[in-house]
XYZ file of C-alpha atoms in Angstrom:
308
model
C -23.848 7.598 -13.320
C -24.801 5.624 -9.914
C -23.183 7.838 -6.344
C -23.338 4.715 -5.040
C -21.342 2.850 -7.560
C -17.503 1.948 -7.208
C -14.705 3.696 -8.900
C -13.300 1.029 -10.837
C -10.035 1.334 -10.087
C -9.706 -0.316 -5.797
C -8.728 2.964 -3.957
C -7.035 3.227 -0.582
C -9.877 3.864 1.734
C -8.382 7.070 3.064
C -7.712 8.077 -0.753
C -9.249 11.784 -1.283
C -8.612 14.929 -3.402
C -6.402 16.315 -0.725
C -4.233 13.281 -0.327
C -3.575 13.541 -3.664
C -2.347 17.072 -3.286
C -0.280 16.206 -0.232
C 1.715 14.370 -3.032
C 2.563 17.110 -4.852
C 5.186 18.212 -2.525
C 8.325 20.576 -4.634
C 10.387 20.365 -1.142
C 14.216 19.640 -2.289
C 14.170 16.490 -0.571
C 10.674 15.659 -2.931
C 12.907 16.663 -6.107
C 15.859 14.274 -5.006
C 13.943 11.620 -4.555
C 12.164 11.642 -8.105
C 15.592 12.474 -9.231
C 16.706 9.235 -7.688
C 13.826 7.078 -8.910
C 13.683 8.648 -13.023
C 17.972 8.276 -13.240
C 17.354 4.835 -11.583
C 14.838 3.391 -14.238
C 17.549 4.710 -16.876
C 20.179 2.838 -14.793
C 18.774 -0.118 -14.810
C 17.509 0.661 -18.713
C 21.277 0.912 -19.790
C 22.028 -2.944 -17.665
C 19.878 -4.424 -19.790
C 20.567 -2.818 -23.508
C 23.930 -2.918 -22.306
C 24.462 -6.672 -20.894
C 21.089 -8.295 -20.280
C 19.688 -8.538 -23.325
C 22.434 -8.563 -26.505
C 23.886 -11.810 -23.883
C 20.106 -13.255 -23.637
C 20.451 -13.531 -19.544
C 16.818 -13.485 -18.142
C 16.706 -11.486 -14.290
C 13.285 -12.306 -13.672
C 10.246 -10.237 -12.799
C 8.752 -8.335 -15.365
C 11.249 -7.172 -17.321
C 12.851 -10.943 -18.092
C 8.915 -11.754 -19.141
C 9.606 -9.596 -21.508
C 12.881 -10.467 -22.942
C 11.197 -13.561 -23.495
C 8.337 -12.416 -25.229
C 10.152 -9.808 -27.523
C 12.647 -13.435 -28.554
C 9.776 -15.173 -30.402
C 7.864 -11.467 -30.997
C 10.045 -9.085 -31.451
C 8.010 -6.575 -29.889
C 10.105 -4.027 -28.254
C 11.298 -4.870 -24.567
C 10.028 -1.363 -23.079
C 6.753 -1.310 -24.633
C 6.219 -4.741 -23.116
C 7.609 -4.226 -19.854
C 5.220 -1.214 -19.337
C 2.277 -3.387 -20.430
C 2.869 -6.355 -18.003
C 3.084 -3.396 -15.094
C -0.389 -1.597 -16.368
C -2.557 -4.906 -14.720
C -0.030 -5.542 -11.687
C 0.130 -1.768 -10.784
C -3.745 -1.817 -10.444
C -4.123 -4.874 -8.704
C -1.413 -3.820 -6.435
C -2.603 0.133 -5.972
C -3.966 -0.563 -2.453
C -0.721 -2.481 -1.264
C 2.049 0.418 -2.119
C 1.656 2.371 0.860
C 0.257 5.103 -0.203
C -0.577 7.741 -3.269
C 3.121 9.082 -2.391
C 4.794 5.609 -2.959
C 2.386 4.736 -5.832
C 3.203 7.324 -7.935
C 6.930 7.161 -7.356
C 6.152 3.205 -8.031
C 4.284 4.241 -11.266
C 6.846 6.883 -12.360
C 10.040 3.642 -11.933
C 8.037 1.684 -14.095
C 7.270 4.170 -16.890
C 11.077 5.486 -16.472
C 12.493 2.571 -16.721
C 10.230 1.228 -20.185
C 11.103 4.429 -22.126
C 14.761 3.768 -21.351
C 15.396 0.690 -22.656
C 13.005 1.329 -25.727
C 14.816 4.795 -26.144
C 18.623 3.485 -25.948
C 18.042 0.967 -28.625
C 18.999 4.406 -30.578
C 22.614 4.654 -29.024
C 23.592 1.493 -28.493
C 24.481 -1.134 -30.551
C 22.359 -4.582 -30.178
C 25.965 -6.913 -29.608
C 26.412 -4.740 -26.275
C 29.775 -3.825 -25.236
C 31.580 -7.825 -24.729
C 30.629 -11.397 -25.876
C 31.910 -12.463 -22.672
C 28.691 -14.014 -20.248
C 30.602 -13.845 -17.033
C 30.748 -9.991 -17.719
C 27.717 -9.695 -18.903
C 26.328 -11.155 -16.059
C 28.333 -9.341 -12.865
C 27.838 -6.233 -14.854
C 24.399 -6.287 -16.009
C 23.810 -7.499 -12.015
C 25.513 -4.908 -10.531
C 24.258 -1.767 -12.850
C 20.784 -3.524 -12.580
C 21.063 -3.873 -8.745
C 22.502 -0.122 -8.480
C 19.356 1.040 -10.384
C 17.093 -0.878 -8.487
C 18.838 0.702 -4.628
C 18.446 4.491 -6.438
C 14.381 4.079 -7.262
C 14.225 2.636 -3.493
C 16.063 5.341 -2.476
C 13.233 7.297 -4.096
C 10.791 6.386 -1.794
C 9.385 3.804 -4.594
C 9.243 0.586 -6.054
C 10.183 -1.377 -9.546
C 6.702 -2.412 -10.137
C 6.674 -6.304 -11.711
C 7.645 -9.011 -8.903
C 8.007 -5.923 -6.493
C 3.888 -5.094 -6.492
C 3.214 -8.864 -7.256
C 5.057 -10.082 -4.438
C 2.862 -7.360 -2.433
C 0.147 -9.040 -3.666
C 0.663 -12.535 -2.808
C 1.785 -11.387 0.693
C -1.765 -10.005 1.139
C -3.614 -12.679 -0.605
C -2.465 -15.704 0.206
C -0.326 -14.890 3.336
C 3.123 -15.847 1.274
C 6.517 -13.908 2.751
C 7.757 -11.026 -0.030
C 11.046 -13.184 0.066
C 9.356 -16.155 -1.008
C 6.845 -14.530 -3.323
C 10.114 -13.292 -5.211
C 11.463 -16.377 -5.228
C 8.626 -17.917 -6.876
C 8.068 -15.679 -9.266
C 11.824 -14.716 -10.509
C 12.244 -18.781 -10.770
C 9.648 -19.537 -13.008
C 10.884 -16.414 -15.310
C 14.064 -17.882 -15.575
C 13.011 -20.965 -15.938
C 11.046 -19.415 -19.274
C 14.220 -18.310 -20.425
C 16.044 -21.508 -19.578
C 12.927 -23.211 -22.422
C 13.220 -19.495 -24.699
C 17.137 -19.538 -24.654
C 19.331 -22.257 -23.338
C 19.829 -23.557 -19.647
C 23.754 -22.246 -19.264
C 22.125 -18.670 -20.049
C 19.472 -19.254 -17.103
C 21.694 -20.120 -14.896
C 24.265 -17.091 -15.497
C 20.350 -15.746 -14.735
C 19.989 -16.892 -11.335
C 23.583 -15.491 -10.835
C 21.782 -11.717 -12.245
C 19.146 -11.954 -9.660
C 21.641 -12.807 -6.983
C 24.118 -10.084 -7.645
C 21.939 -7.134 -8.285
C 19.604 -8.067 -4.870
C 23.346 -7.439 -3.430
C 24.326 -4.257 -5.240
C 20.430 -2.463 -4.382
C 20.948 -4.174 -1.139
C 23.856 -1.774 -0.913
C 22.876 1.510 -2.562
C 19.633 1.397 -0.763
C 20.557 0.950 2.415
C 23.644 1.338 3.092
C 26.927 -0.589 2.158
C 27.213 -2.176 6.333
C 30.091 0.174 7.090
C 28.859 0.508 10.346
C 28.601 -1.752 13.917
C 27.070 -1.763 16.776
C 28.595 -3.288 19.893
C 26.828 -4.725 23.083
C 29.119 -5.198 25.814
C 28.448 -7.221 29.285
C 30.666 -6.285 31.446
C 31.151 -5.393 35.409
C 33.119 -2.192 34.613
C 31.093 -0.311 32.601
C 31.756 3.392 33.418
C 35.102 2.880 33.118
C 34.883 1.321 29.500
C 32.467 4.177 28.908
C 34.316 6.676 29.804
C 37.518 4.843 27.390
C 34.965 4.585 24.650
C 33.742 7.995 24.755
C 37.258 9.371 25.079
C 39.571 7.322 22.877
C 37.106 6.806 20.115
C 34.797 9.305 20.645
C 31.431 7.273 20.468
C 28.104 7.727 22.154
C 27.121 4.976 24.597
C 24.059 3.860 25.868
C 23.956 1.741 29.750
C 21.219 -1.072 29.701
C 19.901 -2.344 32.624
C 20.498 -6.145 32.240
C 20.324 -9.462 34.945
C 22.831 -11.960 34.648
C 20.877 -15.756 33.678
C 22.649 -18.134 35.922
C 23.336 -15.190 39.188
C 20.620 -13.242 39.051
C 22.795 -9.946 39.736
C 23.014 -6.736 38.059
C 24.638 -6.987 34.770
C 24.941 -3.626 32.718
C 24.745 -3.635 28.950
C 26.594 -0.804 26.987
C 24.775 -0.449 23.513
C 27.331 1.674 21.050
C 27.372 1.918 17.238
C 30.873 2.197 15.230
C 33.020 2.626 12.330
C 34.141 -0.939 11.162
C 37.413 0.643 11.113
C 36.940 1.103 14.678
C 36.110 -1.973 15.747
C 39.601 -3.530 16.942
C 40.377 -0.224 19.116
C 36.979 -1.175 20.769
C 37.794 -4.478 21.169
C 41.560 -3.292 22.002
C 40.293 -0.638 24.931
C 37.588 -3.424 26.480
C 40.167 -5.592 26.849
C 42.596 -3.150 28.819
C 39.429 -2.417 30.852
C 37.887 -5.539 31.531
C 39.514 -8.942 30.506
C 36.646 -10.760 31.093
C 34.077 -8.684 29.306
C 31.275 -10.341 26.641
C 31.293 -8.646 24.062
C 28.811 -9.187 20.576
C 29.439 -7.147 17.401
C 26.971 -7.072 14.765
C 26.796 -5.101 11.331
C 24.151 -2.190 10.833
C 22.785 -1.277 7.465
C 22.615 2.732 8.097
C 23.262 5.294 11.266
C 21.749 7.806 11.375
C 21.806 10.733 14.075
C 24.570 12.465 16.231
C 28.101 11.356 14.710
C 26.722 10.098 11.647
C 24.452 11.120 8.912
C 21.721 13.439 9.619
C 18.526 11.782 10.662
C 16.643 14.730 8.906
C 18.321 16.035 5.175
C-alpha cells in the first residue's frame, strides 16, 4: 500500500500507538469507570425490555429507531442498535474526546446492544405492567439511570450523543438542539409506527430519562452556593465558619451606584443548611443582600474528595 495513503478511519491528529497504550490503564479508578459503563448498558437494556419495548414506547435515538424497525421486520432490537451505531461511531470518531472516551463509548454501545437481545431469554415479552403511565415513568427512570452511569464512566451512549457532536461540529447546531431534532424525528416515526398517544408518552420518557441521567451523572442538586453582599463581612464569615463549619471566600466588590467597596462572601452549603445560613446572616446584618443558587456537585474539603 502507498505510504502516503490516508487511513480509512478518520483518526484524530494526535493519535498514535502511545496514546492508545495510555488508554489501557488498569488503575482502580479506570476499572470502576469500565464497570459503570457496562452496568449502565445493562440498566438501559432492562429499561427497554421491562417497560419500553412491551409498551411500544419510543425514547428517541438509535434505540428508538431500532424499535420501529423491529416492529416492521422483527429483526433483533439489540442488533439494530449496534448496526445503527457503527456508522455514527466511525463518522464521529474525531469528536469523541480522544481514544479513552471513544473506547468507552464503544464499550457502552456493545454492552447495551448485547444485553438488549440477551435479556429476551429471561424477561417475558409483555413486561411487568400493562399501565402506560407506569411503563413511561419507570422506563424513563431506568433508562436515565443507565445513561447517567455511562456518563459517570466517562463514556457516551452513542446514537444521539455522537450525532449531536457531528451536527455541532459540521453545522454549528448546538448539541441540545441536535438532541431535540434527532429525538423528535424518531418519536414522530414512533407515532406513525404505533400510535400518537404512545408518541406523546415517548416525549415524557425522554424528559424523565434526562432528569434521571443528570441526577446520576452530576449529582442530585443537594448543594447550594451563596453570594452575600454585606457591610459586616468579617462577622458573617466568622459565624458561618463556627456555626455551619463551612469555608468562606471573600471576593472584592464595588457598589455600582455608590462606587464604594462592597466585599462579597461566597460559600457552598448543603440544602439542609440554607435556613441556618439565612438566619445567621439576618442576625448579623439585616440589610445584607444574598443570592442562593443550586450547585450540581461540590468537590474538595468538607465535601466529596476531588481526587478519588
